[in-house]
XYZ file of C-alpha atoms in Angstrom:
352
model
C 126.552 220.431 -15.080
C 123.013 221.778 -14.859
C 123.314 225.499 -14.310
C 119.687 226.509 -14.143
C 120.651 227.444 -10.595
C 122.681 230.637 -10.401
C 126.459 230.258 -10.148
C 126.419 232.223 -6.880
C 124.231 229.574 -5.205
C 126.181 226.676 -6.731
C 129.424 228.159 -5.435
C 127.951 228.712 -1.955
C 126.935 225.035 -1.790
C 130.430 223.996 -2.852
C 131.963 226.103 -0.077
C 129.611 224.569 2.476
C 130.469 221.025 1.349
C 134.240 221.766 1.210
C 134.512 219.687 -1.967
C 136.455 221.358 -4.775
C 137.395 220.289 -8.301
C 140.970 220.410 -9.544
C 140.102 222.905 -12.278
C 137.581 225.749 -12.315
C 136.544 228.414 -14.793
C 134.792 231.519 -13.473
C 133.449 233.826 -16.163
C 130.662 236.259 -16.968
C 129.781 239.949 -16.696
C 129.491 240.120 -12.896
C 133.151 240.653 -12.038
C 132.350 241.432 -8.398
C 131.049 237.895 -7.822
C 133.960 236.346 -9.709
C 136.467 238.129 -7.474
C 134.410 237.191 -4.404
C 134.625 233.528 -5.457
C 138.405 233.773 -5.961
C 138.828 235.357 -2.517
C 136.685 232.666 -0.861
C 138.683 229.869 -2.498
C 141.937 231.500 -1.442
C 140.749 231.648 2.181
C 139.616 228.017 2.031
C 142.690 226.494 0.387
C 145.716 228.643 1.206
C 147.466 228.920 4.571
C 148.258 232.630 5.140
C 151.829 231.926 6.263
C 152.788 230.420 2.887
C 150.469 232.347 0.581
C 153.398 233.724 -1.418
C 154.519 230.183 -2.296
C 151.285 228.183 -2.448
C 149.244 230.717 -4.449
C 150.497 231.654 -7.916
C 148.850 234.264 -10.139
C 149.383 234.541 -13.892
C 148.009 237.410 -15.944
C 146.944 237.043 -19.566
C 149.889 236.014 -21.723
C 152.295 235.713 -18.782
C 152.795 231.971 -19.086
C 152.913 229.220 -21.653
C 150.912 226.040 -21.163
C 154.077 224.221 -20.102
C 154.732 226.848 -17.411
C 151.168 226.506 -16.122
C 151.563 222.735 -15.978
C 154.841 223.088 -14.084
C 153.156 225.396 -11.551
C 150.309 222.904 -11.100
C 152.668 219.939 -10.627
C 154.447 221.643 -7.714
C 153.194 220.360 -4.358
C 151.842 222.803 -1.733
C 153.860 223.434 1.420
C 151.357 223.815 4.285
C 148.169 224.697 2.422
C 145.255 222.373 1.688
C 146.058 222.774 -1.999
C 148.268 224.749 -4.297
C 146.218 227.446 -6.041
C 147.192 228.509 -9.561
C 145.111 231.468 -10.771
C 145.033 232.602 -14.407
C 143.481 236.063 -14.748
C 141.910 237.316 -17.997
C 142.251 233.753 -19.282
C 142.534 233.717 -23.064
C 142.493 229.928 -23.418
C 138.732 229.839 -23.906
C 138.445 232.446 -26.668
C 138.821 229.922 -29.492
C 139.865 231.501 -32.784
C 139.744 234.947 -31.156
C 142.541 234.076 -28.733
C 145.344 236.634 -28.934
C 147.892 234.443 -27.174
C 147.111 230.741 -27.498
C 146.572 228.885 -30.756
C 144.722 225.591 -31.329
C 147.783 223.528 -30.336
C 148.151 225.263 -26.953
C 144.403 225.063 -26.304
C 144.428 221.331 -27.079
C 147.471 220.830 -24.834
C 145.652 222.530 -21.961
C 142.502 220.477 -22.607
C 144.534 217.265 -22.427
C 146.161 218.314 -19.138
C 142.814 219.198 -17.543
C 141.829 215.542 -17.866
C 144.647 214.461 -15.524
C 145.032 217.309 -13.026
C 146.668 216.402 -9.683
C 144.332 216.593 -6.677
C 146.972 218.600 -4.799
C 146.328 221.664 -7.008
C 143.421 223.801 -8.089
C 143.860 225.516 -11.449
C 141.510 228.495 -11.471
C 140.716 230.526 -14.590
C 138.798 233.811 -14.585
C 137.639 235.797 -17.605
C 134.734 237.857 -18.937
C 133.562 235.591 -21.755
C 134.210 232.204 -23.339
C 133.717 230.314 -26.582
C 131.903 227.177 -25.464
C 132.989 225.348 -28.619
C 136.656 225.237 -27.581
C 138.259 221.982 -26.481
C 139.545 223.689 -23.323
C 136.030 224.758 -22.296
C 134.586 221.310 -22.979
C 137.393 219.693 -20.978
C 136.911 221.917 -17.939
C 133.157 221.310 -18.051
C 133.739 217.557 -18.144
C 136.600 217.239 -15.667
C 136.200 220.349 -13.514
C 133.646 223.108 -13.084
C 132.659 226.125 -15.202
C 130.457 228.779 -13.592
C 128.971 231.758 -15.394
C 128.399 234.687 -13.040
C 125.548 236.705 -14.518
C 123.655 239.416 -12.582
C 121.734 237.975 -9.644
C 118.043 238.653 -9.107
C 114.997 237.903 -6.988
C 115.460 236.552 -3.480
C 119.128 235.777 -4.165
C 119.789 239.470 -4.797
C 117.764 240.602 -1.796
C 119.565 238.088 0.424
C 122.925 239.256 -0.915
C 122.086 242.893 -0.098
C 120.783 242.026 3.370
C 123.969 240.097 4.197
C 126.165 242.977 3.048
C 124.153 245.453 5.130
C 124.477 243.197 8.189
C 128.268 243.323 7.902
C 127.921 247.129 8.071
C 125.693 246.948 11.148
C 122.603 247.966 9.177
C 119.306 246.465 8.041
C 116.687 247.331 5.421
C 113.213 246.001 4.741
C 112.490 243.837 1.720
C 110.367 246.656 0.280
C 113.197 249.179 0.704
C 115.670 246.840 -0.978
C 113.210 246.311 -3.825
C 112.873 250.061 -4.338
C 116.676 250.401 -4.396
C 116.964 247.740 -7.107
C 114.243 249.409 -9.173
C 115.795 252.846 -8.689
C 119.311 251.851 -9.750
C 118.276 249.593 -12.631
C 120.582 246.765 -11.546
C 120.106 243.782 -13.846
C 118.221 245.726 -16.523
C 119.105 244.923 -20.111
C 121.972 247.143 -21.345
C 122.426 248.610 -17.855
C 126.031 249.385 -16.926
C 125.182 249.347 -13.213
C 126.925 246.333 -11.651
C 127.369 244.863 -8.181
C 130.475 247.029 -7.811
C 128.225 250.095 -8.130
C 125.615 248.540 -5.850
C 128.190 247.836 -3.137
C 129.418 251.436 -3.302
C 125.840 252.676 -2.928
C 125.240 250.369 0.054
C 128.364 251.734 1.739
C 127.252 255.324 1.073
C 123.752 254.655 2.406
C 125.131 252.945 5.534
C 127.314 255.975 6.227
C 124.502 258.429 5.492
C 121.812 256.776 7.628
C 121.871 257.658 11.327
C 119.549 254.780 12.237
C 120.184 251.008 12.326
C 117.551 250.529 9.601
C 118.182 252.173 6.237
C 115.073 253.728 4.684
C 114.186 254.345 1.041
C 114.816 258.058 1.595
C 118.404 257.262 2.623
C 119.022 255.380 -0.622
C 117.373 258.167 -2.621
C 119.716 260.689 -0.996
C 122.907 258.891 -2.063
C 121.953 257.218 -5.362
C 121.033 258.375 -8.839
C 117.887 256.964 -10.390
C 118.401 255.043 -13.618
C 116.750 256.451 -16.763
C 114.424 253.418 -16.802
C 113.346 254.184 -13.240
C 112.532 257.787 -14.197
C 110.434 256.602 -17.140
C 108.496 254.139 -14.987
C 107.744 256.948 -12.527
C 106.594 259.222 -15.349
C 104.315 256.570 -16.878
C 102.998 255.507 -13.481
C 102.038 259.109 -12.690
C 100.468 259.672 -16.123
C 98.530 256.378 -16.086
C 97.179 257.020 -12.579
C 95.847 260.449 -13.541
C 98.608 262.438 -11.811
C 99.368 264.449 -14.939
C 100.874 267.326 -12.965
C 103.414 265.023 -11.323
C 104.240 263.404 -14.672
C 104.843 266.839 -16.225
C 107.045 267.827 -13.278
C 109.139 264.656 -13.679
C 109.550 265.415 -17.383
C 110.474 269.056 -16.777
C 113.000 268.029 -14.111
C 114.852 265.975 -16.731
C 115.170 269.055 -18.956
C 115.974 271.506 -16.187
C 119.173 273.469 -16.826
C 119.801 271.988 -20.285
C 120.524 274.024 -23.403
C 117.925 273.831 -26.179
C 119.943 271.363 -28.292
C 120.712 269.200 -25.257
C 117.056 269.306 -24.195
C 115.944 268.031 -27.613
C 118.491 265.201 -27.394
C 117.218 264.335 -23.918
C 113.635 264.208 -25.216
C 114.606 261.770 -27.994
C 116.377 259.548 -25.455
C 113.295 259.712 -23.256
C 111.046 258.748 -26.182
C 113.234 255.694 -26.889
C 112.950 254.624 -23.248
C 109.193 255.247 -23.255
C 108.770 253.011 -26.297
C 110.923 250.312 -24.712
C 108.962 250.337 -21.445
C 105.577 250.441 -23.174
C 106.606 247.522 -25.398
C 107.531 245.588 -22.262
C 104.184 246.389 -20.632
C 102.265 245.412 -23.763
C 104.062 242.089 -24.263
C 103.670 241.202 -20.576
C 99.947 242.042 -20.670
C 99.444 239.990 -23.862
C 101.204 236.974 -22.362
C 99.290 237.200 -19.083
C 95.962 237.441 -20.899
C 96.994 234.436 -23.014
C 97.373 232.393 -19.819
C 101.130 232.655 -19.218
C 101.996 232.187 -15.533
C 103.404 235.435 -14.091
C 106.419 233.793 -12.440
C 107.475 232.324 -15.803
C 107.537 235.678 -17.601
C 111.085 236.819 -16.630
C 112.643 233.662 -18.076
C 110.432 233.592 -21.171
C 110.924 237.287 -21.947
C 114.564 237.516 -20.848
C 113.800 240.454 -18.548
C 114.999 241.144 -15.003
C 112.206 240.110 -12.563
C 112.171 243.470 -10.762
C 111.885 245.410 -14.006
C 109.102 243.145 -15.243
C 107.189 243.387 -11.979
C 107.459 247.177 -12.117
C 106.213 247.162 -15.717
C 103.153 245.085 -14.792
C 102.443 247.292 -11.764
C 102.793 250.466 -13.837
C 100.470 249.154 -16.551
C 97.848 248.606 -13.854
C 94.483 247.562 -15.241
C 95.129 248.945 -18.722
C 94.052 246.612 -21.492
C 96.092 245.401 -24.447
C 94.242 247.890 -26.673
C 94.960 250.825 -24.341
C 98.640 249.922 -24.070
C 98.838 249.497 -27.858
C 97.363 252.983 -28.324
C 99.873 254.481 -25.860
C 102.749 252.739 -27.641
C 101.545 253.977 -31.037
C 101.367 257.522 -29.639
C 104.933 257.199 -28.335
C 106.121 255.995 -31.758
C 104.524 259.071 -33.384
C 106.326 261.476 -31.058
C 109.697 261.334 -32.812
C 108.087 261.691 -36.254
C 106.030 264.710 -35.161
C 109.094 266.408 -33.681
C 111.471 265.722 -36.576
C 108.882 266.793 -39.153
C 108.574 270.146 -37.399
C 104.927 269.574 -36.545
C 105.597 270.680 -32.961
C 108.517 271.411 -30.594
C 109.965 268.499 -28.621
C 108.872 269.715 -25.188
C 105.316 270.461 -26.353
C 105.024 267.049 -28.037
C 106.000 265.317 -24.791
C 103.596 267.418 -22.729
C 100.727 266.533 -25.085
C 101.675 262.848 -24.895
C 101.548 262.960 -21.091
C 98.172 264.693 -21.175
C 96.677 262.150 -23.598
C 97.868 258.766 -22.265
């Protein structure tokens, strides 16, 4: 299956067509979407009056392959299909499987090739080994969908739909600022759709108006470290040195001296990361790379990349290289005792 299209969109099309395979594997880091998909399939296939009999759930290690096969061979009572769900599925971990060896994985792979149409066997897990026979079999005879973080218009549409169910709306610009503020989808970010949903609920409760504003989101959410760094660089690059210094001082406010130094080193690491992103994006754009292709080529979330390009403004490759070199020198100057951490950062802000 070609999965250039996000799993979320593929799954939505499947729901609309009401055509389902006999075996499915849902995996990936975005657990919220995986559970959403399981819930949607349950609503589609299982009659509520016989849910206890037509829907069977196994947790990791609860069942042998023969027990799973027996559950799948049982006919549904009044539901469209019998639904057999295997949570935290370990079948697709290959040699790292803690429960199922090569023989069991091969047995499952063989069964997937002849699944009855009266049953859907649904696996969910965080990660898979795509070299396993079980994974190859489910790709060939069923469907495997990897739920990674969503982005772009898909993400904005997802947020707008969720707000509508709460009786609220938000402009595209406001939603964009929320995504940038929280850092959803950023590399190494631990902020997931579960966190985003909680923040949407908080903002909907906080806002007294039908339309949620950026100030409402700012009141109930915490800015990601990357968002703070973008704001600091944006202020410094645009000549608002006083604002940049205030943003820096706010990060250190109330911290002990040792904690403040640690915070400065973390900030320097983020500064270097963001400046590297700006520099690479500028180099690629000047080399003729099409802007819309950059997120895929660079492996960066579109919102983060757009913010990086906006923050860099009209600065040239040379200017960005100089700023990055200055950021690299910060840690060396501080650790060598040349100057205190807070003073080094203040001088950096004044010079960039």
